[in-house]
mmCIF file of C-alpha atoms in Angstrom:
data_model
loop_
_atom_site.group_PDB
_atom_site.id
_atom_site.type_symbol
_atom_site.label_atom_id
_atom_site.label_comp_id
_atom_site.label_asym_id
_atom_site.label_seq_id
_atom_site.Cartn_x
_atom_site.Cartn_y
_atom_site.Cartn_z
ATOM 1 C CA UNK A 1 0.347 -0.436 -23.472
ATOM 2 C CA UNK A 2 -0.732 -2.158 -26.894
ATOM 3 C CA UNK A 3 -4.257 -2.905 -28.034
ATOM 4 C CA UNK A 4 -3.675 -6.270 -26.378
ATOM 5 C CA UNK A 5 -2.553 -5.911 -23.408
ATOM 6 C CA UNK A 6 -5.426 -3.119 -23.089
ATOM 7 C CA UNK A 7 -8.136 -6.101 -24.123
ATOM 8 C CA UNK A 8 -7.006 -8.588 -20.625
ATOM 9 C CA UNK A 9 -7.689 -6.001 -18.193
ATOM 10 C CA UNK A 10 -11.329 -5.872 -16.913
ATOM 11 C CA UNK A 11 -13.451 -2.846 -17.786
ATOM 12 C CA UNK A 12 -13.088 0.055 -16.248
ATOM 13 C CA UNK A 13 -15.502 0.023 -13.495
ATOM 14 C CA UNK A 14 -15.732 -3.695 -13.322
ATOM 15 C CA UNK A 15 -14.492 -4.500 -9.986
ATOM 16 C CA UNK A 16 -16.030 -6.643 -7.472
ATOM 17 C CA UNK A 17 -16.849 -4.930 -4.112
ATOM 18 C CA UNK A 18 -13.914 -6.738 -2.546
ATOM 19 C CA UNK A 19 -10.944 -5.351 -4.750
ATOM 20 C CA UNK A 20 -9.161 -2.867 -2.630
ATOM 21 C CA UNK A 21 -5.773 -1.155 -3.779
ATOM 22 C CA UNK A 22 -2.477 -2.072 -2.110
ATOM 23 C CA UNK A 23 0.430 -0.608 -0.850
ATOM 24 C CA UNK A 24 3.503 -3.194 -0.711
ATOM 25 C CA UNK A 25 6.257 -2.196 1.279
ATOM 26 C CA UNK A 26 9.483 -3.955 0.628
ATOM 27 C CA UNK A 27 12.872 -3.218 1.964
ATOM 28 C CA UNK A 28 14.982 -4.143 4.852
ATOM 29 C CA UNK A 29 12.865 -5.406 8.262
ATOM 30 C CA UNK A 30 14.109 -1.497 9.295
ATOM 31 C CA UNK A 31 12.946 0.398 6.310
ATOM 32 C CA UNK A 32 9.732 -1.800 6.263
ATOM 33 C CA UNK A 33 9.018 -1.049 9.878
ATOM 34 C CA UNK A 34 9.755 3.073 9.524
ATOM 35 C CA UNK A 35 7.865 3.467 6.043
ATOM 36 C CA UNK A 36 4.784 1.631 8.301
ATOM 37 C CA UNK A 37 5.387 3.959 11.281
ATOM 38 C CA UNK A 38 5.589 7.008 8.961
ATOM 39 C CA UNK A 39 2.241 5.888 6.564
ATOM 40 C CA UNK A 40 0.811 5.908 9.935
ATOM 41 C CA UNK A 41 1.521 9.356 11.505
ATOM 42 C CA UNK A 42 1.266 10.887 8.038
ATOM 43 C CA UNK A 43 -2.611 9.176 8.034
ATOM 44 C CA UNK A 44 -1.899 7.033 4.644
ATOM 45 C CA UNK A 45 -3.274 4.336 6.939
ATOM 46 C CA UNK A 46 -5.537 5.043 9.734
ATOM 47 C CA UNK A 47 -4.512 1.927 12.118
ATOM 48 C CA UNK A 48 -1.778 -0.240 12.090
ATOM 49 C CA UNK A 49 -3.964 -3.343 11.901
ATOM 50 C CA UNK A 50 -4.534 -2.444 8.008
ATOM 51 C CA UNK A 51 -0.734 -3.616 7.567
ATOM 52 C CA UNK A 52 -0.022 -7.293 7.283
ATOM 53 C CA UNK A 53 2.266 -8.393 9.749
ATOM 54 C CA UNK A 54 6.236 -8.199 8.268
ATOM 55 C CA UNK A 55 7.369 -11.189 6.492
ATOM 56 C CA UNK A 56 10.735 -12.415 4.190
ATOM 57 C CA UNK A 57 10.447 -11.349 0.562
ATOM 58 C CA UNK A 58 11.042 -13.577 -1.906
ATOM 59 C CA UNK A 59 14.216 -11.075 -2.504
ATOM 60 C CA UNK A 60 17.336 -12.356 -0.735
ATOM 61 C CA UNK A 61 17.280 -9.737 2.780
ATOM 62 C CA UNK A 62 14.144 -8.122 1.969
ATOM 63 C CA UNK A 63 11.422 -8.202 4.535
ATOM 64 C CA UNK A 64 7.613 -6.978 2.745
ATOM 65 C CA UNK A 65 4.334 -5.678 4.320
ATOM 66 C CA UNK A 66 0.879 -4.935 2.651
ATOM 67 C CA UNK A 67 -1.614 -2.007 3.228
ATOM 68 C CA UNK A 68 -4.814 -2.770 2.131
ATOM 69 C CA UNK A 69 -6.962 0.532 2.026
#
Protein backbone atom coordinates (compact mmCIF):
# COMPACT_ATOMS: atom_id res chain seq x y z
CA UNK A 1 0.00 0.00 0.00
CA UNK A 2 1.38 3.68 -0.65
CA UNK A 3 2.06 6.33 1.95
CA UNK A 4 -1.51 7.40 1.25
CA UNK A 5 -3.51 4.92 1.39
CA UNK A 6 -1.49 4.00 4.74
CA UNK A 7 -2.52 7.78 6.13
CA UNK A 8 -6.86 6.93 5.80
CA UNK A 9 -6.74 3.98 7.89
CA UNK A 10 -7.17 4.62 11.67
CA UNK A 11 -4.22 3.95 13.97
CA UNK A 12 -3.36 0.89 14.86
CA UNK A 13 -5.09 0.26 18.03
CA UNK A 14 -7.75 2.80 17.44
CA UNK A 15 -10.83 0.84 17.34
CA UNK A 16 -13.94 1.44 19.14
CA UNK A 17 -15.07 -1.41 21.49
CA UNK A 18 -17.76 -2.32 18.98
CA UNK A 19 -15.55 -3.18 15.82
CA UNK A 20 -15.55 -6.89 15.54
CA UNK A 21 -13.91 -8.77 12.46
CA UNK A 22 -16.10 -10.50 9.87
CA UNK A 23 -16.31 -13.46 8.03
CA UNK A 24 -18.53 -13.04 4.71
CA UNK A 25 -19.57 -16.06 3.16
CA UNK A 26 -20.67 -15.79 -0.39
CA UNK A 27 -21.48 -18.50 -2.80
CA UNK A 28 -24.42 -20.46 -3.88
CA UNK A 29 -27.50 -20.76 -1.03
CA UNK A 30 -25.68 -24.58 -0.89
CA UNK A 31 -22.11 -23.61 -0.47
CA UNK A 32 -23.24 -20.75 1.91
CA UNK A 33 -25.23 -23.13 4.03
CA UNK A 34 -22.21 -26.05 4.18
CA UNK A 35 -19.24 -23.46 4.73
CA UNK A 36 -21.79 -22.28 7.91
CA UNK A 37 -22.38 -25.91 8.97
CA UNK A 38 -18.64 -26.70 8.65
CA UNK A 39 -17.33 -23.11 10.56
CA UNK A 40 -19.57 -24.55 13.07
CA UNK A 41 -18.39 -28.15 13.78
CA UNK A 42 -14.82 -27.02 13.12
CA UNK A 43 -15.58 -24.24 16.23
CA UNK A 44 -14.71 -21.04 13.87
CA UNK A 45 -18.06 -19.99 15.32
CA UNK A 46 -19.33 -21.22 18.54
CA UNK A 47 -23.30 -20.93 17.75
CA UNK A 48 -25.07 -20.55 14.77
CA UNK A 49 -26.84 -17.41 15.97
CA UNK A 50 -23.37 -15.46 15.29
CA UNK A 51 -24.28 -15.96 11.42
CA UNK A 52 -26.69 -13.56 9.83
CA UNK A 53 -29.46 -15.23 8.40
CA UNK A 54 -28.71 -16.11 4.32
CA UNK A 55 -29.62 -13.47 1.97
CA UNK A 56 -29.19 -12.64 -2.18
CA UNK A 57 -25.83 -11.08 -2.99
CA UNK A 58 -25.67 -8.32 -4.92
CA UNK A 59 -23.86 -10.98 -7.43
CA UNK A 60 -26.35 -12.45 -9.91
CA UNK A 61 -27.05 -16.33 -7.99
CA UNK A 62 -25.01 -15.66 -5.08
CA UNK A 63 -26.61 -16.02 -1.71
CA UNK A 64 -24.06 -14.21 1.37
CA UNK A 65 -23.93 -14.69 5.20
CA UNK A 66 -21.85 -12.78 7.89
CA UNK A 67 -19.97 -14.10 11.03
CA UNK A 68 -19.36 -11.60 13.35
CA UNK A 69 -16.77 -12.92 16.01
Amino acid sequence: MSTEFNELLPPFGDKSATDKSQIWIIGTREQVLHTINEFYVKRIATDRVKFTPIIPAPFEGKYMSVLVR
